[in-house]
Amino acid sequence: MSDVIGGIFTSHVPAIGNAIAKGLQDDPYWKPFFAGYRPVQRWLAAQRPDVAVVFYNDHGLNFFLDKMPTFAIGAAATYRNADEGWGLPVAAPFEGAQALSWHLIEALVADDFDMTVCQEMLVDHALVVPFNLCWPGADNRAVKIVPIAINTVQHPLPSPQRCLALGRAVGRALASWGGDERIVVLGTGGLSHQLDGERAGFLNPDYDRFCLDAIGPDPERLTHHSALDIIELAGSQGIEILNWIAARGALGEHVAEITRNYHIPISNTAAATLVLEARDHADRMEQDRRAA
Ligand code: DHB
Ligand code: FE
């Protein structure tokens, strides 16, 4: 039986990819940020997931303003990366967990989520940077992916409530999957940041801490704000928290915090890292240990 081990929540700032490419991890500017990923990498080394279901937002690489699906899911055998203008090295293609993608698509559409189904899909820095943070070096190619893109770019945006419901539907679909993979869920982007307009550079540590504290034990609290409220609170790109909310929904009701880091600023963003282990998974491991 497949097993959802937990979730990793992380910023995806392109400058991080540049720092990795240049080997700047121990530079004083970067060190406190990269140090936050060592416990994430240790947890992953112990948990050894086979598949990552990744909630992220595309920034104009695969979808542009002319066609912007609210919720899209990949059904490809491989996903290519390309340079979308940040000058980052182009990552090697990612292998898709294609059979699991189709199972999720069937289950989500049956559950009234009208997904845009993508049999070809380019993945941008919002997927590549988190992979390079979590699985540095070449190891990340051992994990197959199911990418799920949420529109955080063009209005109207989906509501936080709907994103949580989508994540919960993904969680139900993963529970009904007959495979034996160990599955990790990623939510990328955020926390507070605004890249343009009069409030460019805006950050809100109070709101960020509220998100980090509430998302594990009580994710509903993040849905009491509308998408427009969140833009007010977190900046126009801080709305990427929608990806975190959806990812949290896929983890089941109870989670345990494994590690967190919060570091201001990385580029224009309040950078955050959080790992939540799914309690159902931990209980199953404990039962297995007792049975052995
Ligand atoms: C930055 C943050 C993002 O989330 C992004 O997609 C691009 C740039 C930044 O802070 O520079
Ligand atoms: Fe972004």
Coordinates of C-alpha atoms and ligand atoms in Angstrom, one line a residue:
M1 CA 0.0 0.0 0.0
S2 CA 1.3 3.5 -0.8
D3 CA 2.1 5.8 2.1
V4 CA 2.0 9.6 2.3
I5 CA 5.0 10.3 4.6
G6 CA 4.5 14.0 5.0
G7 CA 5.0 17.4 3.5
I8 CA 7.8 19.8 2.7
F9 CA 6.9 23.5 2.5
T10 CA 9.5 25.8 1.0
S11 CA 10.2 29.1 -0.7
H12 CA 11.3 28.8 -4.3
V13 CA 13.1 32.2 -4.9
P14 CA 15.2 31.9 -8.2
A15 CA 18.2 33.6 -6.6
I16 CA 18.5 30.4 -4.5
G17 CA 19.1 28.5 -7.7
N18 CA 21.8 30.9 -8.7
A19 CA 23.5 30.6 -5.2
I20 CA 23.5 26.8 -5.6
A21 CA 24.9 27.1 -9.1
K22 CA 27.7 29.3 -7.8
G23 CA 28.4 27.2 -4.6
L24 CA 27.5 30.1 -2.3
Q25 CA 25.9 28.0 0.4
D26 CA 28.4 29.0 3.1
D27 CA 28.5 32.7 2.1
P28 CA 27.4 34.8 5.2
Y29 CA 24.3 36.0 3.3
W30 CA 23.2 32.4 2.4
K31 CA 24.4 30.3 5.3
P32 CA 21.5 30.7 7.8
F33 CA 19.1 30.0 4.9
F34 CA 20.8 26.8 3.6
A35 CA 21.4 25.6 7.1
G36 CA 17.6 25.2 7.4
Y37 CA 17.6 22.4 4.8
R38 CA 20.0 20.0 6.5
P39 CA 17.2 18.6 8.8
V40 CA 15.0 18.4 5.7
Q41 CA 17.7 16.4 3.9
R42 CA 18.2 14.1 6.9
W43 CA 14.4 13.5 7.1
L44 CA 14.3 12.6 3.4
A45 CA 17.3 10.3 3.7
A46 CA 15.6 8.4 6.5
Q47 CA 12.1 8.4 4.8
R48 CA 13.3 7.6 1.2
P49 CA 10.2 8.7 -0.7
D50 CA 9.7 7.4 -4.3
V51 CA 7.3 10.1 -5.5
A52 CA 6.8 13.8 -4.9
V53 CA 3.4 15.4 -5.5
V54 CA 4.3 19.0 -6.0
F55 CA 1.9 21.9 -5.5
Y56 CA 3.5 25.0 -7.1
N57 CA 2.6 27.9 -9.4
D58 CA 3.9 28.5 -12.9
H59 CA 5.4 31.9 -13.5
G60 CA 4.9 32.2 -17.2
L61 CA 7.0 29.3 -18.5
N62 CA 4.3 26.8 -19.3
F63 CA 1.2 28.9 -18.9
F64 CA 0.9 32.5 -20.0
L65 CA -1.7 35.1 -19.4
D66 CA -3.6 34.1 -22.5
K67 CA -4.4 30.6 -21.1
M68 CA -4.2 30.3 -17.3
P69 CA -5.8 27.3 -15.8
T70 CA -6.9 27.7 -12.1
F71 CA -5.8 24.1 -11.3
A72 CA -3.6 22.0 -13.7
I73 CA -2.0 18.6 -13.2
G74 CA 0.7 16.8 -15.2
A75 CA 0.2 13.5 -16.8
A76 CA 3.6 13.3 -18.6
A77 CA 6.3 10.6 -18.7
T78 CA 8.9 13.4 -18.3
Y79 CA 8.9 17.1 -17.5
R80 CA 11.4 19.4 -19.0
N81 CA 12.7 22.6 -17.4
A82 CA 13.7 25.7 -19.5
D83 CA 15.2 29.1 -18.8
E84 CA 12.3 31.4 -18.2
G85 CA 14.6 34.5 -17.9
W86 CA 16.3 34.2 -14.5
G87 CA 19.5 32.9 -16.1
L88 CA 19.5 29.7 -14.0
P89 CA 21.1 26.5 -15.3
V90 CA 18.5 24.4 -17.1
A91 CA 17.8 21.3 -14.9
A92 CA 17.8 17.8 -16.4
P93 CA 14.3 16.5 -17.1
F94 CA 12.2 15.1 -14.2
E95 CA 10.6 11.6 -14.5
G96 CA 6.8 11.6 -14.1
A97 CA 4.9 9.1 -12.0
Q98 CA 2.5 8.8 -14.9
A99 CA 0.2 6.0 -13.7
L100 CA -0.3 7.8 -10.4
S101 CA -1.0 11.1 -12.3
W102 CA -3.8 9.4 -14.2
H103 CA -5.2 7.9 -11.0
L104 CA -5.3 11.3 -9.4
I105 CA -6.9 12.8 -12.5
E106 CA -9.6 10.2 -12.5
A107 CA -10.3 10.6 -8.8
L108 CA -10.2 14.4 -8.8
V109 CA -12.5 14.8 -11.8
A110 CA -14.9 12.3 -10.2
D111 CA -14.7 14.4 -7.0
D112 CA -15.8 17.5 -9.0
F113 CA -12.4 19.2 -9.4
D114 CA -12.3 20.1 -13.1
M115 CA -8.5 19.9 -13.6
T116 CA -6.6 21.0 -16.7
V117 CA -4.8 17.8 -17.7
C118 CA -1.3 18.4 -19.2
Q119 CA 0.3 15.5 -21.1
E120 CA 3.2 17.9 -21.8
M121 CA 4.3 20.5 -19.2
L122 CA 7.4 22.5 -18.6
V123 CA 8.3 23.0 -15.0
D124 CA 9.8 26.3 -13.8
H125 CA 11.9 27.5 -10.8
A126 CA 9.0 26.9 -8.4
L127 CA 9.6 23.2 -8.8
V128 CA 13.3 23.0 -9.7
V129 CA 14.6 25.2 -6.8
P130 CA 12.8 23.2 -4.1
F131 CA 14.2 20.0 -5.6
N132 CA 17.7 21.3 -5.6
L133 CA 17.3 22.4 -1.9
C134 CA 15.8 19.1 -0.7
W135 CA 17.9 16.7 -2.7
P136 CA 21.1 18.5 -3.5
G137 CA 23.3 17.1 -6.3
A138 CA 22.0 14.4 -8.7
D139 CA 20.0 12.4 -6.1
N140 CA 16.8 14.2 -6.8
R141 CA 16.3 12.2 -10.0
A142 CA 15.5 9.2 -7.9
V143 CA 12.1 10.8 -7.1
K144 CA 9.4 10.8 -9.7
I145 CA 6.9 13.7 -9.7
V146 CA 3.3 14.6 -10.1
P147 CA 3.2 18.4 -10.6
I148 CA 0.0 20.3 -9.7
A149 CA 0.0 24.0 -10.7
I150 CA -2.3 26.5 -8.9
N151 CA -2.9 29.9 -10.5
T152 CA -1.4 32.5 -8.1
V153 CA -0.6 34.9 -10.9
Q154 CA -3.7 36.2 -12.7
H155 CA -7.0 37.3 -11.2
P156 CA -9.4 35.8 -10.4
L157 CA -7.5 33.6 -8.0
P158 CA -8.9 30.4 -6.4
S159 CA -10.0 30.8 -2.8
P160 CA -7.8 29.5 0.0
Q161 CA -10.8 27.3 1.0
R162 CA -10.9 25.8 -2.5
C163 CA -7.2 25.1 -2.5
L164 CA -7.5 23.3 0.9
A165 CA -10.4 21.3 -0.5
L166 CA -8.3 20.4 -3.6
G167 CA -5.4 19.2 -1.4
R168 CA -7.8 17.1 0.7
A169 CA -9.2 15.5 -2.5
V170 CA -5.6 14.7 -3.5
G171 CA -5.1 13.2 -0.1
R172 CA -8.2 11.0 -0.6
A173 CA -7.0 10.0 -4.1
L174 CA -3.6 9.1 -2.8
A175 CA -5.2 6.9 -0.1
S176 CA -7.1 5.0 -2.8
W177 CA -4.0 4.4 -5.0
G178 CA -3.0 0.7 -5.2
G179 CA 0.7 1.2 -5.6
D180 CA 3.4 0.7 -3.0
E181 CA 5.2 4.1 -3.3
R182 CA 6.3 6.3 -0.5
I183 CA 4.9 9.7 -1.3
V184 CA 6.1 13.1 -0.2
V185 CA 4.0 16.2 -0.8
L186 CA 5.6 19.6 -1.6
G187 CA 4.1 23.0 -1.3
T188 CA 6.3 25.8 -2.8
G189 CA 6.5 29.6 -2.8
G190 CA 5.9 32.3 -0.2
L191 CA 6.1 33.4 2.4
S192 CA 5.3 37.1 2.3
H193 CA 6.7 39.0 -0.7
Q194 CA 5.8 41.6 -3.3
L195 CA 8.0 42.0 -6.4
D196 CA 6.4 45.0 -8.1
G197 CA 4.2 48.1 -7.7
E198 CA 4.1 50.6 -4.9
R199 CA 4.6 48.0 -2.1
A200 CA 7.6 46.2 -3.8
G201 CA 9.8 44.8 -1.1
F202 CA 6.8 44.4 1.3
L203 CA 7.2 41.7 4.0
N204 CA 5.0 40.7 6.9
P205 CA 6.7 38.6 9.5
D206 CA 3.6 38.6 11.8
Y207 CA 1.4 37.0 9.1
D208 CA 4.3 34.6 8.1
R209 CA 4.5 33.4 11.7
F210 CA 0.8 33.0 11.9
C211 CA 1.0 30.8 8.8
L212 CA 3.9 28.7 10.1
D213 CA 2.2 28.2 13.5
A214 CA -1.3 27.4 12.2
I215 CA -0.8 25.4 9.0
G216 CA 0.1 22.2 10.8
P217 CA -2.4 22.0 13.6
D218 CA -5.3 24.1 12.1
P219 CA -5.0 24.8 8.4
E220 CA -8.6 26.0 8.3
R221 CA -7.4 29.2 10.0
L222 CA -5.5 30.1 6.9
T223 CA -8.8 29.9 4.9
H224 CA -10.5 32.5 7.1
H225 CA -8.8 35.1 4.9
S226 CA -9.9 35.5 1.3
A227 CA -7.3 35.5 -1.5
L228 CA -7.5 39.3 -1.7
D229 CA -7.1 39.5 2.1
I230 CA -3.9 37.5 1.8
I231 CA -2.5 39.8 -0.9
E232 CA -3.1 42.7 1.5
L233 CA -1.4 40.8 4.3
A234 CA 1.4 39.0 2.5
G235 CA 2.0 41.0 -0.7
S236 CA 0.9 40.2 -4.3
Q237 CA 3.3 37.2 -4.5
G238 CA 2.8 36.2 -0.9
I239 CA -0.4 34.6 -2.3
E240 CA 1.8 31.7 -3.2
I241 CA 0.8 30.4 0.3
L242 CA -2.1 28.9 -1.7
N243 CA 0.3 26.1 -2.7
W244 CA 1.2 25.5 0.9
I245 CA -2.5 25.3 1.9
A246 CA -3.2 22.8 -0.8
A247 CA -0.2 20.7 0.1
R248 CA -1.2 20.7 3.7
G249 CA -4.7 19.4 2.8
A250 CA -3.1 16.3 1.2
L251 CA -1.5 15.2 4.5
G252 CA -4.6 14.1 6.5
E253 CA -5.8 15.6 9.7
H254 CA -2.9 15.1 12.1
V255 CA 0.7 16.1 11.5
A256 CA 3.8 16.5 13.6
E257 CA 6.3 19.3 12.9
I258 CA 9.8 17.9 12.2
T259 CA 11.7 21.1 11.4
R260 CA 11.2 24.8 10.5
N261 CA 13.3 27.7 9.5
Y262 CA 12.4 31.4 8.8
H263 CA 14.9 33.8 7.4
I264 CA 14.4 37.4 6.2
P265 CA 15.1 38.3 3.5
I266 CA 16.2 36.1 0.7
S267 CA 16.1 38.3 -2.4
N268 CA 12.7 40.1 -1.9
T269 CA 11.1 37.2 0.0
A270 CA 10.6 36.1 3.6
A271 CA 12.1 32.6 3.1
A272 CA 10.6 29.8 5.1
T273 CA 11.1 26.0 5.3
L274 CA 8.8 23.6 7.2
V275 CA 8.5 19.8 7.3
L276 CA 5.3 18.2 8.6
E277 CA 5.2 14.4 9.0
A278 CA 1.8 12.8 8.4
R279 CA 0.7 11.2 11.7
D280 CA -1.1 8.4 9.9
H281 CA 2.3 7.5 8.4
A282 CA 4.0 7.7 11.8
D283 CA 1.3 5.5 13.4
R284 CA 1.7 2.9 10.6
M285 CA 5.5 2.8 11.1
E286 CA 5.0 2.3 14.8
Q287 CA 2.5 -0.6 14.2
D288 CA 5.0 -2.1 11.8
R289 CA 7.8 -1.8 14.4
R290 CA 5.7 -3.5 17.1
A291 CA 4.6 -6.3 14.7
A292 CA 8.3 -7.0 13.7
Ligands
DHB1 C1 11.4 36.1 -6.0 C2 10.4 35.3 -5.4 C3 9.6 34.4 -6.1 O1 8.7 33.6 -5.5 C4 9.7 34.3 -7.4 O2 8.9 33.4 -8.1 C5 10.6 35.1 -8.1 C6 11.4 36.0 -7.4 C7 12.3 37.0 -5.3 O3 12.2 37.2 -4.1 O4 13.2 37.5 -6.0
FE2 FE 7.3 32.7 -7.0

